[in-house]
XYZ file of C-alpha atoms in Angstrom:
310
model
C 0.000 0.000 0.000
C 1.227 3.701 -0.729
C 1.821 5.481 2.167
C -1.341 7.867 1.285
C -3.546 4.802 2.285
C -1.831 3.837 5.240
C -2.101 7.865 6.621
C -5.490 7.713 5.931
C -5.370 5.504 9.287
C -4.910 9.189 11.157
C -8.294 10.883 9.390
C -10.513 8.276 10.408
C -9.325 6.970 14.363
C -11.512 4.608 15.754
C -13.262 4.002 12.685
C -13.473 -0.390 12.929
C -14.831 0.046 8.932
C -11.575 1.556 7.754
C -9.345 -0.399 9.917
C -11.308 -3.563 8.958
C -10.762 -2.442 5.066
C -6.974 -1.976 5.523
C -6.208 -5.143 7.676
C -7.795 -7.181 4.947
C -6.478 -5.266 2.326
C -8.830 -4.993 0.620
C -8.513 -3.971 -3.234
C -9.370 -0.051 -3.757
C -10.060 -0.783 -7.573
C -12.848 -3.521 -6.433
C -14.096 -1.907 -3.826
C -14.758 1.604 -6.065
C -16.383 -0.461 -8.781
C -18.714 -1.891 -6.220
C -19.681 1.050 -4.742
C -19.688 3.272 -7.852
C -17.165 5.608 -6.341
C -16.029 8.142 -9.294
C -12.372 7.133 -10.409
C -9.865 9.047 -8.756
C -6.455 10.628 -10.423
C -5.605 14.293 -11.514
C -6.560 16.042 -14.367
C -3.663 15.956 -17.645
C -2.837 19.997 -16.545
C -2.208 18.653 -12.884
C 0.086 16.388 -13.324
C 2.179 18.081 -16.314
C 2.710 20.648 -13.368
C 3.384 17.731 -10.893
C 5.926 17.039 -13.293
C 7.524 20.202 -14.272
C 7.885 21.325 -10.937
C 9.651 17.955 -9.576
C 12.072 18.637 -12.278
C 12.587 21.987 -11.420
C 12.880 21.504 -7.196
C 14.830 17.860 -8.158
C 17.441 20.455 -9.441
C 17.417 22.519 -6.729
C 17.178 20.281 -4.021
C 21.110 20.547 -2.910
C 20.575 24.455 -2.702
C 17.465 23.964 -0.627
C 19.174 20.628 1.375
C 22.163 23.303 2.279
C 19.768 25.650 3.179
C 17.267 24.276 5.324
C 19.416 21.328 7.052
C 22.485 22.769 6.541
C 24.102 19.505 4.482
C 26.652 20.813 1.916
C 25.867 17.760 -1.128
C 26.212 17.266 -5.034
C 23.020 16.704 -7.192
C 20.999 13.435 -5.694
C 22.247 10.224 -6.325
C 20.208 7.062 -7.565
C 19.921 4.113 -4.524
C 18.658 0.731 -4.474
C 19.073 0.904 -1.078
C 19.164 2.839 2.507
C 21.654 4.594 2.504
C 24.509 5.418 4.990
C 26.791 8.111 5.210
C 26.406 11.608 3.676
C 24.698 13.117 0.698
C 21.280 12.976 -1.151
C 19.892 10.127 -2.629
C 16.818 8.874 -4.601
C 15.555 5.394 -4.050
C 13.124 4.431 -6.541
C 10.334 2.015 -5.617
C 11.828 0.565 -2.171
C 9.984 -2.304 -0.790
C 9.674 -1.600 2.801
C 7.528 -2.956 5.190
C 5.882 -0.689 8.727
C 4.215 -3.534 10.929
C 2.405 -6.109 8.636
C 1.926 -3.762 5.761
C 3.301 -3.104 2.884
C 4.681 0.822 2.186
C 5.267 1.046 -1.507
C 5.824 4.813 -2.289
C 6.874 5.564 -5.470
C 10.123 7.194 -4.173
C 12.045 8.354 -1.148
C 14.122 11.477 -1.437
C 16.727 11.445 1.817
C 19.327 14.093 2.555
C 22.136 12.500 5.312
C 24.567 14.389 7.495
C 26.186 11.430 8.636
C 24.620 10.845 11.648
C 20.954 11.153 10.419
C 18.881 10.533 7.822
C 16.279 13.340 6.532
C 13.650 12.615 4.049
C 12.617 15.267 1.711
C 9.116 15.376 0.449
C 8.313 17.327 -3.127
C 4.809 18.602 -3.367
C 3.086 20.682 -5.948
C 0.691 23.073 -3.726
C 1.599 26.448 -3.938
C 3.169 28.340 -0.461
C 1.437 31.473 -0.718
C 3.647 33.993 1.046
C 5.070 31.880 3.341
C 1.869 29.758 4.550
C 0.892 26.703 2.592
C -3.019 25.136 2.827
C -2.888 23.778 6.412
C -5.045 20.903 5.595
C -2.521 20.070 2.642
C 0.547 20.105 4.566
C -1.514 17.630 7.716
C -1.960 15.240 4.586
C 1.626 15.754 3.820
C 2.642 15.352 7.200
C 0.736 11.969 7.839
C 2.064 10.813 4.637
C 5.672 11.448 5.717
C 5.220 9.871 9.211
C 3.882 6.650 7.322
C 7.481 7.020 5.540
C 9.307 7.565 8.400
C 8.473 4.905 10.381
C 9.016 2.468 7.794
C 11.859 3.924 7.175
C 12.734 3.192 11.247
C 11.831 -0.397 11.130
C 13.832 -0.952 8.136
C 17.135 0.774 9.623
C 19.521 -1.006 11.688
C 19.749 2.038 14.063
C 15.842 3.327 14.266
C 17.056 6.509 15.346
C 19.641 7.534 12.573
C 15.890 8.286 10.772
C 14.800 11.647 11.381
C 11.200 12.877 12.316
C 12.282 16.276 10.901
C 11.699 16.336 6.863
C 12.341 18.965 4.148
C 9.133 19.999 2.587
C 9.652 21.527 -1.056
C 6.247 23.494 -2.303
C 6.170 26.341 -5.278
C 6.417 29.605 -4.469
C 3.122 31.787 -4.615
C 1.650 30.917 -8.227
C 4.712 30.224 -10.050
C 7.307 27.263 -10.383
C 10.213 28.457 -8.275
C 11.111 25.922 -5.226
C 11.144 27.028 -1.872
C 11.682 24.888 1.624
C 10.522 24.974 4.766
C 10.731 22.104 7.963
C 8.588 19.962 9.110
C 8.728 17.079 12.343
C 6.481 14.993 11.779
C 6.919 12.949 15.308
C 3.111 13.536 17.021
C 1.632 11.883 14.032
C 4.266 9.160 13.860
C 3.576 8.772 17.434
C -0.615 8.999 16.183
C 0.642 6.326 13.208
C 1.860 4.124 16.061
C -1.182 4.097 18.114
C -3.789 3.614 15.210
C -1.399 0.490 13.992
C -1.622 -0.987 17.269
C -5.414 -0.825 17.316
C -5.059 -2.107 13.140
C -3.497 -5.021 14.800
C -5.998 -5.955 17.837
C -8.998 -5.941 14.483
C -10.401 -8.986 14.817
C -11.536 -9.055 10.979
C -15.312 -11.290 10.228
C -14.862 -14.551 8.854
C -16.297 -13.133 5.617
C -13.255 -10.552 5.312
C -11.224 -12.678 5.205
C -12.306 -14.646 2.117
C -9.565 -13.274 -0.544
C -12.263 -14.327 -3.598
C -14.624 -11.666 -1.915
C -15.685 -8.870 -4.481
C -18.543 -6.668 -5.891
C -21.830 -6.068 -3.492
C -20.394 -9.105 -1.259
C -17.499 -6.880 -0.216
C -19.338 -4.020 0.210
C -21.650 -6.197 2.476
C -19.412 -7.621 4.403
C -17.587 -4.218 5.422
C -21.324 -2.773 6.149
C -21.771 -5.255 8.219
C -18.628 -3.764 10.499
C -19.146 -0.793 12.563
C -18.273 2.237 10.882
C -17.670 6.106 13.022
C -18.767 8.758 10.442
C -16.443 12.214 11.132
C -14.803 14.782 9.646
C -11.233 12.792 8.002
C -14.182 10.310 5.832
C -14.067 12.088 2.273
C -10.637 10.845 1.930
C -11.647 7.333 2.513
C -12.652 4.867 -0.571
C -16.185 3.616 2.095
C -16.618 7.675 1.889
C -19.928 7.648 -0.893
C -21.029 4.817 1.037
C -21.108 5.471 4.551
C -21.834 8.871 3.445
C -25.388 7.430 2.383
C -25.732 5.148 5.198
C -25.447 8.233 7.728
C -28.067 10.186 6.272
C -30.226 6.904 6.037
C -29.888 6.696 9.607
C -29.794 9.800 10.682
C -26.340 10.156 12.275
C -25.172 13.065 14.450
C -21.869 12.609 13.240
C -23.274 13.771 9.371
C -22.855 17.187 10.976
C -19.498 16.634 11.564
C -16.879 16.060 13.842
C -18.308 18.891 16.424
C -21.803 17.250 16.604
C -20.634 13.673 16.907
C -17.957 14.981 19.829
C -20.670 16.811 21.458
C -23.612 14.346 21.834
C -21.060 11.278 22.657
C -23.140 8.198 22.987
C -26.430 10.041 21.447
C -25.939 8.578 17.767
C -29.109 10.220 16.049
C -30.222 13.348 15.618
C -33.423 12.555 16.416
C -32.675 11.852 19.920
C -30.263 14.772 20.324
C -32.756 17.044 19.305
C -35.530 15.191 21.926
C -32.884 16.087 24.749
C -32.630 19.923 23.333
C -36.174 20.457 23.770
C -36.745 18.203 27.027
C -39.250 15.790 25.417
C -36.712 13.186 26.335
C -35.898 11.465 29.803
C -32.042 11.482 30.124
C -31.064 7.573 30.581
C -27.932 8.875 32.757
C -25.556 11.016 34.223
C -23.684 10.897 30.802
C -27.217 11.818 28.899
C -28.106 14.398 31.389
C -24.709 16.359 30.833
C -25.471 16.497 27.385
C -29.311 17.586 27.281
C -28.020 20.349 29.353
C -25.310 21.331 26.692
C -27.958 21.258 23.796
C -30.498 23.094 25.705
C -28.285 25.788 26.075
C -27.463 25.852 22.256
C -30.783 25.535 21.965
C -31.852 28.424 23.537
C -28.507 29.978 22.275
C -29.856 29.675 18.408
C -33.422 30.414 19.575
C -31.928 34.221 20.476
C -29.517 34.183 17.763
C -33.128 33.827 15.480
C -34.998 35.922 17.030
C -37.100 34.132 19.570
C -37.375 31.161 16.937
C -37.312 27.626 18.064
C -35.025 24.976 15.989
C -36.498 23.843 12.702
């Protein structure tokens, strides 16, 4: 799996579906077909600037190494292998492994000092005077920590692997290169906790049928709990448990926010029976939060002039 999938591990936490779907691993292709998820990919413009602009920062990449980590090294060197010592390398298509699970990026860019190995990340979202899209640079950075630690478990000294990676974005709307830091260690620490839980899934008999495909796929995943939130679009179960939520009427459809604030109340129909008090709290827990939404309640009932919630 490409480290993308594996990061997607961070958007969705607690989510049994998506851990159930990468413990199996399960086929993307299959599973979009039987769903009738839209093909993903980038559009012929994107990735002709993908493309130019790794060329471009690929060049620049000692200036910016020099710069950033302060590494004096010569133009990037092909590997086949980790490497030791220092300089900047390229290794093309390594087959490493984090846990049980295949990482297969496409390639690893690492700038070494010696003592430590730093891996540099090119990415074609613009840095728009000095700030890149935050939500961009979290994908980035859960990427990278999926790199990094396989990058740890496949070096004989964990700790020669750095958390700390070179980002290389464009600058403002053109092509030119320009670096900045990032340490990606909380979400390898996240990465490390999610795995763990990836390895207590205790996957249904039918998941683990490797002949499974089409609407038998999709039901057997259904048929594992799923937690709807905010990290789901990036998810290949997203169309579907999209659907599924507003068949059932899930808080968490509104979002993380909702879902955090009504805890174990799971519909909205219930949540909004607490707000108005035509529902007997079954608890402390339940009593805490009809309190909460009465006072949004009554909060949006001022807000709307005097109006109760539609």
């Amino acid at each position: 799996m490409d480290p993308r999938r594996i990061a997607g591990l961070l958007d969705a936490p607690g989510c049994r579906r998506r851990q159930a779907l990468d413990a199996a691993q399960v086929d993307l292709g299959l599973l979009a077909d039987a769903i009738g998820a839209p093909p993903g990919g980038q559009s012929p413009y994107a990735r002709e600037r993908d493309g130019t602009f790794t060329h471009l920062a690929t060049a620049r990449l000692p200036e910016l190494v020099e710069r950033h980590l302060g590494i004096d090294c010569a133009a990037a060197v092909e590997t086949s292998e980790l490497p030791v010592g220092a300089g900047l390398w390229v290794w093309r298509e390594p087959k490493l492994r984090l846990r049980g699970l295949p990482v297969t990026p496409g390639q690893i860019v690492l700038a070494g000092d010696g003592t430590h190995l730093f891996p540099v990340e090119i990415r074609s979202y613009a840095c728009l005077d000095g700030h890149a899209d935050p939500t961009k640079v979290a994908g980035t950075a859960r990427e990278l920590a999926v790199v990094v630690a396989a990058l740890r478990q496949a070096a004989p000294v964990p700790e020669r692997v750095s958390s700390r990676c070179l980002l290389v974005l464009p600058r403002n709307f053109g092509l030119a290169p320009v670096g900045t830091l990032l340490d990606v260690a909380p979400q390898v620490r996240r990465l490390g906790w999610s795995l763990d839980r990836l390895d207590a899934v205790d996957l249904p008999a039918r998941l683990r049928m490797p002949e499974l495909v089409g609407p038998a796929l999709v039901d057997a995943l259904t048929a594992v709990e799923a937690r709807f939130g905010d990290g789901c679009p990036s998810c290949p179960m997203y169309t579907h448990c999209r659907q599924d939520a507003e068949q059932t009427g899930t808080v968490a459809r509104a979002g993380g926010a909702a879902a955090n604030l009504c805890g174990p109340v799971g519909t909205a129909v219930h949540a909004l029976a607490l707000a108005h008090g035509e529902r007997t709290p079954s608890g402390e827990a339940e009593q805490a939060i009809a309190d909460e939404l009465a006072r949004a309640a009554a909060a949006y009932g001022w807000a709307t002039g005097g109006r109760s919630i539609p």
